[in-house]
mmCIF file of C-alpha atoms in Angstrom:
data_model
loop_
_atom_site.group_PDB
_atom_site.id
_atom_site.type_symbol
_atom_site.label_atom_id
_atom_site.label_comp_id
_atom_site.label_asym_id
_atom_site.label_seq_id
_atom_site.Cartn_x
_atom_site.Cartn_y
_atom_site.Cartn_z
ATOM 1 C CA MET A 18 -28.351 25.437 8.115
ATOM 2 C CA ALA A 19 -30.221 22.312 9.218
ATOM 3 C CA LEU A 20 -29.678 20.719 5.803
ATOM 4 C CA ALA A 21 -25.897 21.195 6.032
ATOM 5 C CA ASN A 22 -25.805 19.718 9.539
ATOM 6 C CA ASN A 23 -27.935 16.760 8.486
ATOM 7 C CA LEU A 24 -25.715 16.118 5.473
ATOM 8 C CA THR A 25 -22.604 16.368 7.658
ATOM 9 C CA ALA A 26 -24.145 13.973 10.181
ATOM 10 C CA ILE A 27 -25.052 11.439 7.475
ATOM 11 C CA LEU A 28 -21.605 11.554 5.869
ATOM 12 C CA ASN A 29 -19.897 11.162 9.233
ATOM 13 C CA LEU A 30 -22.172 8.279 10.161
ATOM 14 C CA LEU A 31 -21.120 6.549 6.927
ATOM 15 C CA ALA A 32 -17.451 7.245 7.715
ATOM 16 C CA LEU A 33 -17.970 5.916 11.240
ATOM 17 C CA LEU A 34 -19.500 2.717 9.876
ATOM 18 C CA CYS A 35 -16.660 2.355 7.339
ATOM 19 C CA SER A 36 -14.045 2.730 10.076
ATOM 20 C CA ILE A 37 -15.283 -0.409 11.825
ATOM 21 C CA PRO A 38 -14.130 -2.840 9.084
ATOM 22 C CA ILE A 39 -10.862 -0.903 8.738
ATOM 23 C CA THR A 40 -10.150 -1.311 12.448
ATOM 24 C CA ALA A 41 -11.290 -4.945 12.383
ATOM 25 C CA SER A 42 -8.986 -5.757 9.467
ATOM 26 C CA GLY A 43 -6.076 -4.110 11.289
ATOM 27 C CA ILE A 44 -6.787 -6.174 14.386
ATOM 28 C CA TRP A 45 -7.034 -9.292 12.226
ATOM 29 C CA LEU A 46 -3.653 -8.458 10.633
ATOM 30 C CA ALA A 47 -2.174 -7.925 14.095
ATOM 31 C CA SER A 48 -3.374 -11.374 15.141
ATOM 32 C CA LYS A 49 -1.268 -12.958 12.369
ATOM 33 C CA PRO A 50 2.278 -12.555 13.737
ATOM 34 C CA ASP A 51 3.722 -15.257 11.485
ATOM 35 C CA ASN A 52 3.118 -13.352 8.248
ATOM 36 C CA GLU A 53 6.102 -11.103 7.651
ATOM 37 C CA CYS A 54 4.565 -9.604 4.492
ATOM 38 C CA VAL A 55 1.893 -7.649 6.350
ATOM 39 C CA ASN A 56 4.065 -6.769 9.347
ATOM 40 C CA LEU A 57 4.387 -3.164 8.235
ATOM 41 C CA LEU A 58 0.630 -2.700 7.828
ATOM 42 C CA ARG A 59 -0.569 -4.098 11.134
ATOM 43 C CA TRP A 60 -0.699 -1.195 13.535
ATOM 44 C CA PRO A 61 -1.003 1.689 11.062
ATOM 45 C CA VAL A 62 -4.273 0.165 9.815
ATOM 46 C CA VAL A 63 -5.594 -0.092 13.383
ATOM 47 C CA VAL A 64 -4.533 3.483 14.174
ATOM 48 C CA LEU A 65 -6.063 4.765 10.936
ATOM 49 C CA GLY A 66 -9.340 2.995 11.672
ATOM 50 C CA VAL A 67 -9.487 4.370 15.226
ATOM 51 C CA LEU A 68 -8.639 7.902 14.040
ATOM 52 C CA ILE A 69 -11.370 7.788 11.405
ATOM 53 C CA LEU A 70 -13.773 6.440 14.039
ATOM 54 C CA VAL A 71 -12.990 9.218 16.543
ATOM 55 C CA VAL A 72 -13.003 12.056 13.997
ATOM 56 C CA SER A 73 -16.203 10.906 12.331
ATOM 57 C CA ALA A 74 -17.880 10.424 15.740
ATOM 58 C CA CYS A 75 -16.902 14.010 16.598
ATOM 59 C CA GLY A 76 -18.363 15.230 13.320
ATOM 60 C CA PHE A 77 -21.533 13.171 13.692
ATOM 61 C CA ILE A 78 -22.243 14.210 17.265
ATOM 62 C CA GLY A 79 -21.333 17.834 16.544
ATOM 63 C CA ALA A 80 -23.581 18.026 13.497
ATOM 64 C CA TYR A 81 -26.468 16.055 14.975
ATOM 65 C CA GLN A 82 -26.467 17.809 18.358
ATOM 66 C CA PHE A 83 -25.529 21.253 16.921
ATOM 67 C CA LYS A 84 -22.354 21.413 19.058
ATOM 68 C CA GLU A 85 -20.090 24.040 17.516
ATOM 69 C CA THR A 86 -17.105 23.031 19.631
ATOM 70 C CA LEU A 87 -17.202 19.440 18.404
ATOM 71 C CA LEU A 88 -17.606 20.644 14.822
ATOM 72 C CA ALA A 89 -14.548 22.878 15.226
ATOM 73 C CA VAL A 90 -12.526 19.953 16.625
ATOM 74 C CA TYR A 91 -13.806 17.795 13.772
ATOM 75 C CA LEU A 92 -12.754 20.334 11.140
ATOM 76 C CA CYS A 93 -9.288 20.790 12.657
ATOM 77 C CA CYS A 94 -8.704 17.037 12.918
ATOM 78 C CA MET A 95 -9.971 16.486 9.387
ATOM 79 C CA ALA A 96 -7.644 19.200 8.069
ATOM 80 C CA ILE A 97 -4.712 17.537 9.856
ATOM 81 C CA LEU A 98 -5.634 14.106 8.474
ATOM 82 C CA ILE A 99 -5.954 15.482 4.948
ATOM 83 C CA GLY A 100 -2.599 17.253 5.309
ATOM 84 C CA LEU A 101 -0.922 14.043 6.501
ATOM 85 C CA LEU A 102 -2.441 12.143 3.610
ATOM 86 C CA LEU A 103 -1.044 14.696 1.177
ATOM 87 C CA VAL A 104 2.406 14.400 2.766
ATOM 88 C CA VAL A 105 2.312 10.602 2.404
ATOM 89 C CA LEU A 106 1.159 10.852 -1.214
ATOM 90 C CA ILE A 107 3.869 13.354 -2.118
ATOM 91 C CA PHE A 108 6.492 11.188 -0.390
ATOM 92 C CA ALA A 109 5.312 8.100 -2.284
ATOM 93 C CA PHE A 110 5.369 10.010 -5.569
ATOM 94 C CA ILE A 111 8.897 11.298 -4.973
ATOM 95 C CA VAL A 112 10.226 7.901 -3.875
ATOM 96 C CA THR A 113 8.766 5.990 -6.824
ATOM 97 C CA ARG A 114 9.986 8.441 -9.473
ATOM 98 C CA PRO A 115 11.868 7.626 -11.657
ATOM 99 C CA ASP A 116 10.682 4.064 -12.109
ATOM 100 C CA GLY A 117 13.991 2.591 -13.274
ATOM 101 C CA SER A 118 12.628 1.185 -16.514
ATOM 102 C CA PHE A 119 13.982 1.251 -20.041
ATOM 103 C CA LEU A 120 12.742 -0.290 -23.271
ATOM 104 C CA VAL A 121 14.338 -3.446 -24.619
ATOM 105 C CA PRO A 122 14.151 -3.902 -28.408
ATOM 106 C CA GLY A 123 12.311 -7.058 -29.424
ATOM 107 C CA ARG A 124 10.827 -7.696 -25.968
ATOM 108 C CA GLY A 125 7.274 -7.165 -24.766
ATOM 109 C CA TYR A 126 8.348 -5.680 -21.453
ATOM 110 C CA LYS A 127 10.652 -3.070 -19.971
ATOM 111 C CA GLU A 128 13.883 -3.831 -18.152
ATOM 112 C CA TYR A 129 14.300 -2.504 -14.631
ATOM 113 C CA ARG A 130 17.570 -1.648 -12.987
ATOM 114 C CA LEU A 131 18.103 -0.682 -9.381
ATOM 115 C CA GLU A 132 20.155 2.343 -10.392
ATOM 116 C CA GLY A 133 17.092 3.858 -12.052
ATOM 117 C CA PHE A 134 15.123 4.167 -8.810
ATOM 118 C CA SER A 135 15.356 6.861 -6.138
ATOM 119 C CA SER A 136 18.221 6.643 -3.660
ATOM 120 C CA TRP A 137 15.862 6.153 -0.690
ATOM 121 C CA LEU A 138 14.185 3.175 -2.350
ATOM 122 C CA ARG A 139 17.536 1.721 -3.442
ATOM 123 C CA GLU A 140 18.944 1.908 0.083
ATOM 124 C CA ASN A 141 15.900 0.184 1.571
ATOM 125 C CA VAL A 142 15.862 -2.615 -0.999
ATOM 126 C CA VAL A 143 19.612 -3.247 -0.851
ATOM 127 C CA ASP A 144 19.591 -3.442 2.958
ATOM 128 C CA SER A 145 19.989 -7.158 3.734
ATOM 129 C CA LYS A 146 17.459 -7.067 6.573
ATOM 130 C CA ASN A 147 14.769 -5.633 4.282
ATOM 131 C CA TRP A 148 15.701 -7.831 1.333
ATOM 132 C CA ARG A 149 15.225 -11.015 3.379
ATOM 133 C CA LYS A 150 11.668 -9.887 4.163
ATOM 134 C CA ILE A 151 10.955 -8.996 0.517
ATOM 135 C CA ARG A 152 12.319 -12.322 -0.698
ATOM 136 C CA ALA A 153 10.250 -14.223 1.887
ATOM 137 C CA CYS A 154 7.103 -12.413 0.763
ATOM 138 C CA LEU A 155 7.772 -13.211 -2.877
ATOM 139 C CA ALA A 156 8.446 -16.845 -2.028
ATOM 140 C CA ASP A 157 5.226 -17.103 0.017
ATOM 141 C CA SER A 158 3.091 -15.592 -2.728
ATOM 142 C CA ASP A 159 1.635 -17.615 -5.588
ATOM 143 C CA VAL A 160 3.461 -15.645 -8.282
ATOM 144 C CA CYS A 161 6.065 -18.293 -9.107
ATOM 145 C CA PRO A 162 3.648 -21.259 -9.341
ATOM 146 C CA ASN A 163 1.361 -19.187 -11.574
ATOM 147 C CA LEU A 164 4.298 -18.392 -13.849
ATOM 148 C CA SER A 165 5.214 -22.056 -14.206
ATOM 149 C CA GLN A 166 1.627 -22.829 -15.219
ATOM 150 C CA GLN A 167 1.503 -20.075 -17.859
ATOM 151 C CA PHE A 168 4.984 -20.459 -19.366
ATOM 152 C CA ILE A 169 6.866 -23.710 -19.861
ATOM 153 C CA THR A 170 10.291 -22.241 -20.589
ATOM 154 C CA ALA A 171 12.077 -19.006 -19.831
ATOM 155 C CA ASP A 172 12.201 -18.197 -23.576
ATOM 156 C CA GLN A 173 8.403 -18.325 -23.755
ATOM 157 C CA PHE A 174 8.214 -16.049 -20.755
ATOM 158 C CA PHE A 175 10.665 -13.473 -22.069
ATOM 159 C CA SER A 176 9.160 -13.406 -25.568
ATOM 160 C CA SER A 177 5.638 -12.924 -24.196
ATOM 161 C CA SER A 178 4.108 -9.452 -24.488
ATOM 162 C CA SER A 179 1.742 -9.892 -21.549
ATOM 163 C CA ILE A 180 4.131 -10.130 -18.611
ATOM 164 C CA THR A 181 4.247 -7.610 -15.822
ATOM 165 C CA PRO A 182 7.348 -6.283 -14.047
ATOM 166 C CA LEU A 183 6.418 -8.347 -10.972
ATOM 167 C CA GLN A 184 6.353 -11.510 -13.058
ATOM 168 C CA ALA A 185 9.721 -10.680 -14.616
ATOM 169 C CA CYS A 186 11.210 -9.985 -11.194
ATOM 170 C CA SER A 187 9.747 -13.188 -9.760
ATOM 171 C CA LEU A 188 11.188 -15.310 -12.534
ATOM 172 C CA PHE A 189 14.567 -13.650 -12.070
ATOM 173 C CA LEU A 190 14.454 -14.433 -8.338
ATOM 174 C CA LEU A 191 13.373 -18.011 -9.074
ATOM 175 C CA ILE A 192 16.387 -18.467 -11.362
ATOM 176 C CA LEU A 193 18.785 -16.937 -8.824
ATOM 177 C CA PHE A 194 17.592 -18.770 -5.752
#
């Protein structure tokens, strides 16, 4: 039994050490209020880092000190965290399916239409408040300048077989706005 406790203590010590940069990056993101693109990630990253820190500290202390109560709390919290992670993954899978793409003859990319995506995703993208944030993030990124360096004309871009959907979307937005 000592081997299992030592292994549990070592793994939780590693998780505890990994939670420190997660929490630090969340605090760093929170200190950047002017960047609208990472606004959604600020506090969830901090909360995730603190939760991992607390749960792994419980597991480390419980395994190292042979405290059964702390190990029971650790196991319950870990089961809850794993369950929440599964819920988020299933939600993300459901929301991003179908992907809205269809093949275009003679082109090296797929076309994407808003109607092909899930209704939840469509409603959040079409909402003018959300779209302003998305457009600002695309404008702040270096996608458009990189496209102008790789392709001189729109015909070169559209006939290329190495473009990604993000590049196609960015060029479309550049033409519109």
